[in-house]
Tab-separated table of C-alpha atoms and ligand atoms in Angstrom:
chain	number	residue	atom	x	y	z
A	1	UNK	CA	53.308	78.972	92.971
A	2	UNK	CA	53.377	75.248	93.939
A	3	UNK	CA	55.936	74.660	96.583
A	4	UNK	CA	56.986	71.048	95.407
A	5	UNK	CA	58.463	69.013	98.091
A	6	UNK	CA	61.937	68.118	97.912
A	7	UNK	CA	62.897	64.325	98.186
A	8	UNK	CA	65.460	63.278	101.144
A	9	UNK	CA	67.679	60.934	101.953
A	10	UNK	CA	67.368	57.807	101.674
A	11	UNK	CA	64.585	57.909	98.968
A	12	UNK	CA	65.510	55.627	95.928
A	13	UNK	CA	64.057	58.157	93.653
A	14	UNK	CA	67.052	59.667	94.304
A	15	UNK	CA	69.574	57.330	92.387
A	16	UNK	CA	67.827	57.266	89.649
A	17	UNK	CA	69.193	58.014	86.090
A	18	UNK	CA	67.646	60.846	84.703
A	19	UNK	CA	66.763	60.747	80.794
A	20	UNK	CA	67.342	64.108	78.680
A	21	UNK	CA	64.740	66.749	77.888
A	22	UNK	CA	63.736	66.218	74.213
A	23	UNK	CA	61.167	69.141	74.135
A	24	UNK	CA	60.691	72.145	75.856
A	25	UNK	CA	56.981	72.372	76.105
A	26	UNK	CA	54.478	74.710	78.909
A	27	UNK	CA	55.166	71.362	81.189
A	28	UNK	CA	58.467	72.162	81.218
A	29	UNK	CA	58.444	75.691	81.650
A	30	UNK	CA	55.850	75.089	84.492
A	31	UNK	CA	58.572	72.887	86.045
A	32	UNK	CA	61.113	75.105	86.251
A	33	UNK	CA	59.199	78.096	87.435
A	34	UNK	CA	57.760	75.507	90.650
A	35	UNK	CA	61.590	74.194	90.869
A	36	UNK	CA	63.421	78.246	91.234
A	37	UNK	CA	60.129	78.409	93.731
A	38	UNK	CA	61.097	75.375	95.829
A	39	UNK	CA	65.505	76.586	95.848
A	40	UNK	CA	65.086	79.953	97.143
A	41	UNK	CA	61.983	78.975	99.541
A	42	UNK	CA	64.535	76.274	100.988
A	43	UNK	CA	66.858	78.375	100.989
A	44	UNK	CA	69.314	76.687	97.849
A	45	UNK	CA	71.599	78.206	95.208
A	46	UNK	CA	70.620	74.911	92.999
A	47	UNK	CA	68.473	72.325	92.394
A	48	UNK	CA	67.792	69.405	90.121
A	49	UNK	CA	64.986	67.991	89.165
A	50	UNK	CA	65.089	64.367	90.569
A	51	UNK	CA	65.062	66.904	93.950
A	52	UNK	CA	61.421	67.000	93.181
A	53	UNK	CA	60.638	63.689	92.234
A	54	UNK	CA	61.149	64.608	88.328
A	55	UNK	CA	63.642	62.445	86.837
A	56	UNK	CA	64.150	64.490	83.828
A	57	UNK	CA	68.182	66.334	82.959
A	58	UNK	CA	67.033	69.972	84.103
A	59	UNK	CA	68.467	72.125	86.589
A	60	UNK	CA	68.126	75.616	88.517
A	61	UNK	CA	70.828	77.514	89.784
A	62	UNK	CA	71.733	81.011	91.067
A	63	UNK	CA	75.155	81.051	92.926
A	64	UNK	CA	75.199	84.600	93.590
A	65	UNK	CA	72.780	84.696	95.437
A	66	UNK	CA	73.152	85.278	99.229
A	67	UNK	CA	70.091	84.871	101.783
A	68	UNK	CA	70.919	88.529	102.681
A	69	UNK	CA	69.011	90.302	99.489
A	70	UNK	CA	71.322	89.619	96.701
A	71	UNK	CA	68.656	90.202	93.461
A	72	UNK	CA	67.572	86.664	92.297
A	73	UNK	CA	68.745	85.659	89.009
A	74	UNK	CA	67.888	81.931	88.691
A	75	UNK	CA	69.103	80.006	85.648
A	76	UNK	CA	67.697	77.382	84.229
A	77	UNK	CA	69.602	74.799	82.801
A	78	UNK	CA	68.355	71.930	80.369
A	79	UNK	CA	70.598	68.941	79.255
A	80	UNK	CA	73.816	69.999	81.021
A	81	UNK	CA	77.269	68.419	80.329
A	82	UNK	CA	80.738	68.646	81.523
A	83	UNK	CA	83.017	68.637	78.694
A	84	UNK	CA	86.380	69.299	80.590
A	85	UNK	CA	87.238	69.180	84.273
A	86	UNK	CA	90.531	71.114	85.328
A	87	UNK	CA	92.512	70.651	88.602
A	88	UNK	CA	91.031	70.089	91.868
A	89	UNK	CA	89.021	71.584	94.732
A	90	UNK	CA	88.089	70.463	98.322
A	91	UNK	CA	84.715	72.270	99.104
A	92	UNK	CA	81.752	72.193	102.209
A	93	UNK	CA	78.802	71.037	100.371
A	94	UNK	CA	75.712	70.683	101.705
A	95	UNK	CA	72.595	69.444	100.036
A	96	UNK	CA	68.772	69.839	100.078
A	97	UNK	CA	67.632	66.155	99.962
A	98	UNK	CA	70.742	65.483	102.558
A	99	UNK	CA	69.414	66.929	105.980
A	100	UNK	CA	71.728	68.545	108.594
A	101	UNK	CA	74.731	67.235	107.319
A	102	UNK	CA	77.314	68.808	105.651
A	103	UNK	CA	80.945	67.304	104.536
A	104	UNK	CA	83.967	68.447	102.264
A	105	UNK	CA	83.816	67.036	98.959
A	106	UNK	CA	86.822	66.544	96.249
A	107	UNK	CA	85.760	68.305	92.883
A	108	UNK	CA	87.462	69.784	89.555
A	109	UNK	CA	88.293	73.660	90.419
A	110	UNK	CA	87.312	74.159	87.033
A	111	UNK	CA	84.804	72.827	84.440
A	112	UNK	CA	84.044	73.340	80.851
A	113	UNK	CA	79.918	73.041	80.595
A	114	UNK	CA	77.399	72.712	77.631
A	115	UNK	CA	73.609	73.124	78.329
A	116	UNK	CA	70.287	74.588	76.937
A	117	UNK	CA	68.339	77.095	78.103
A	118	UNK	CA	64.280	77.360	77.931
A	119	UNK	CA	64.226	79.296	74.545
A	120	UNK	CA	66.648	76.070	73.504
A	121	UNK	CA	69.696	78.136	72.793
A	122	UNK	CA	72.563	76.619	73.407
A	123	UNK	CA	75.341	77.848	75.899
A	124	UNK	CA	79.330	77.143	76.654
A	125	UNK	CA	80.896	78.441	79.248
A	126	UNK	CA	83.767	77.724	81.505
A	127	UNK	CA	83.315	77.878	85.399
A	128	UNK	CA	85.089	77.919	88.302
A	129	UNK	CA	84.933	78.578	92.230
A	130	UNK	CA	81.404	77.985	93.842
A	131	UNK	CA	79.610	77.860	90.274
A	132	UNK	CA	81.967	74.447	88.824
A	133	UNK	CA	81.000	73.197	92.304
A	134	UNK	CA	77.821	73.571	91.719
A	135	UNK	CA	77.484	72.126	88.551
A	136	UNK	CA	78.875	69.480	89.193
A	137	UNK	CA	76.907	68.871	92.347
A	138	UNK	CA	73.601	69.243	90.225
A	139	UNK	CA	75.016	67.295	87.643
A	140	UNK	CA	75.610	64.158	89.424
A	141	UNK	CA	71.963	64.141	91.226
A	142	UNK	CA	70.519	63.752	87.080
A	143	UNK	CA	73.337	60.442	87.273
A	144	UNK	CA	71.512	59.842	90.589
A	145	UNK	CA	74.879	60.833	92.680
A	146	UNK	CA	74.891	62.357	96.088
A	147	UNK	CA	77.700	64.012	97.507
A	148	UNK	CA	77.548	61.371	100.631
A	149	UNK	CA	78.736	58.940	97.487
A	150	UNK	CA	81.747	60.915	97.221
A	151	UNK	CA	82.942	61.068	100.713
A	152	UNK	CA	84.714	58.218	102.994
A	153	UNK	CA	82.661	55.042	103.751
A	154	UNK	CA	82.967	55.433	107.446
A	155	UNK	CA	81.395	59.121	107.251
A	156	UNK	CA	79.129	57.920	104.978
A	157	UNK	CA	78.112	54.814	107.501
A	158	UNK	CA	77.774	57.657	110.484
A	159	UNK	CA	75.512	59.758	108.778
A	160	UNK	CA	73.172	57.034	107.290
A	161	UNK	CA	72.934	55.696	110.916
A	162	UNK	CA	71.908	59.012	112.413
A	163	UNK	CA	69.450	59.730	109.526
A	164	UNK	CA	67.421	56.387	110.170
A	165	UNK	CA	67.656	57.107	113.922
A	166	UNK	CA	66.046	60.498	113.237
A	167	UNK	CA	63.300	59.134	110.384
A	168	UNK	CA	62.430	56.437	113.745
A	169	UNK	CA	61.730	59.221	115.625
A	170	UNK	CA	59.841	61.479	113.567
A	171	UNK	CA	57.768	57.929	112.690
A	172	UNK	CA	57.056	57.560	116.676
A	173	UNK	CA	56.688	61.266	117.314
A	174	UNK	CA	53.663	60.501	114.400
A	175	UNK	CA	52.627	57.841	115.739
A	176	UNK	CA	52.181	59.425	119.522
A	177	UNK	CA	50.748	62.183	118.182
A	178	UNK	CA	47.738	59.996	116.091
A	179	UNK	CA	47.198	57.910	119.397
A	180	UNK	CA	46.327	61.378	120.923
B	201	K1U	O1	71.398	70.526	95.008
B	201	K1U	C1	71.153	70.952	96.116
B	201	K1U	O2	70.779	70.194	96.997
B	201	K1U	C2	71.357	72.419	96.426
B	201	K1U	C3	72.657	72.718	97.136
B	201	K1U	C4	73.705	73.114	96.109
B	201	K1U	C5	75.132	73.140	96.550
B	201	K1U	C6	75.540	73.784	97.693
B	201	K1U	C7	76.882	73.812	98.053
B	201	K1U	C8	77.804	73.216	97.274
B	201	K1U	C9	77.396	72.565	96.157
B	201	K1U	C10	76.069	72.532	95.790
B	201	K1U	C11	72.402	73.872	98.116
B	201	K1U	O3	72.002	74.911	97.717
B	201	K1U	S1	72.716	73.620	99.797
B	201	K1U	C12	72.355	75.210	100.550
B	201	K1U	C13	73.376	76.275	100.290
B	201	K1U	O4	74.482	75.993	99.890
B	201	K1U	C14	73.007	77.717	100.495
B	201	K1U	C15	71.788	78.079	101.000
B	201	K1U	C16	71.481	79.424	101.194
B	201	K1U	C17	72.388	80.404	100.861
B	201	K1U	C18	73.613	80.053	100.378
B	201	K1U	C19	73.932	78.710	100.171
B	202	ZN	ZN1	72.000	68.347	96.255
């Protein structure tokens, strides 16, 4: 198991366009094991691959389960797309690569998806609740989108000011520690 670590906030890997998976290949499958490895070790009910530094269109999810023993049944998903979105949705989302911050977030209550899976067969389905959230949470970090992007300017100001303050510290709190 190779615990991957997960890129934060501000890293510019992080708004990058990912480009679609043309083959599925023992990389890829490699990937995705280390990737369902790093989401429940976080904890995380997703993550997408530009998480770990990958900038490839692949995805893991399980949004059943519950830090409190639900069975783990992660999904991988390869190439998603939204093909319909369906009224709307205010949700708390939180993020791996976002750091003690969490904000509500506008999103389509329901969403009409099309992705591969590793054996390449090809799924539709229609979601709703905490799974279309989801989705479309993953979905916008393979267009390099973060959910700060889709909340108010000023809240978006506050918490990129109170991230740098706390990368300063850690940096210092390194530094101290090396002059040891
Ligand atoms: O993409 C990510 O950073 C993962 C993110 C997914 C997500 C959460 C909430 C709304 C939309 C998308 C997370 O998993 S954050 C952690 C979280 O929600 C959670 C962690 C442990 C148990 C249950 C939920
Ligand atoms: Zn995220």
């Amino acid at each position: 198991m190779a615990l991957r670590p997960v890129l934060l906030f501000p890293d510019p890997r992080l708004k990058r366009v990912s480009a679609p998976v043309e083959d599925v290949t023992d990389g890829l499958r490699e990937l995705a094991a280390d990737m369902i490895d790093v989401m429940y070790d976080e904890p995380g009910i997703g993550l997408a691959a530009p998480q770990v530094a990958e900038a490839i269109r692949m995805v893991v999810m399980d949004t059943e389960w519950t830090e409190e023993g639900n069975d783990r049944d992660a999904q991988v998903i390869i190439n998603p797309e939204i093909l319909e979105r369906e009224g709307s949705v205010i949700w708390t989302e939180g993020c791996l690569s976002v750091p003690d911050f969490q904000a509500e977030v506008e999103r389509a209550a329901r969403v009409k998806v099309r992705y591969i899976d590793l054996e390449g067969k090809e799924h539709v389905e229609d979601c709703d609740d905490l799974r279309a959230v989801c989705f479309q949470h993953e979905n916008d970090h393979l267009d390099g989108v973060l959910f700060v992007d889709r909340i108010s300017r000023l809240k978006r100001g506050l918490y990129t000011k109170k991230r740098k303050k706390a990368l300063k510290l850690e940096e210092e709190d390194v530094a101290e520690s090396g002059a040891l």
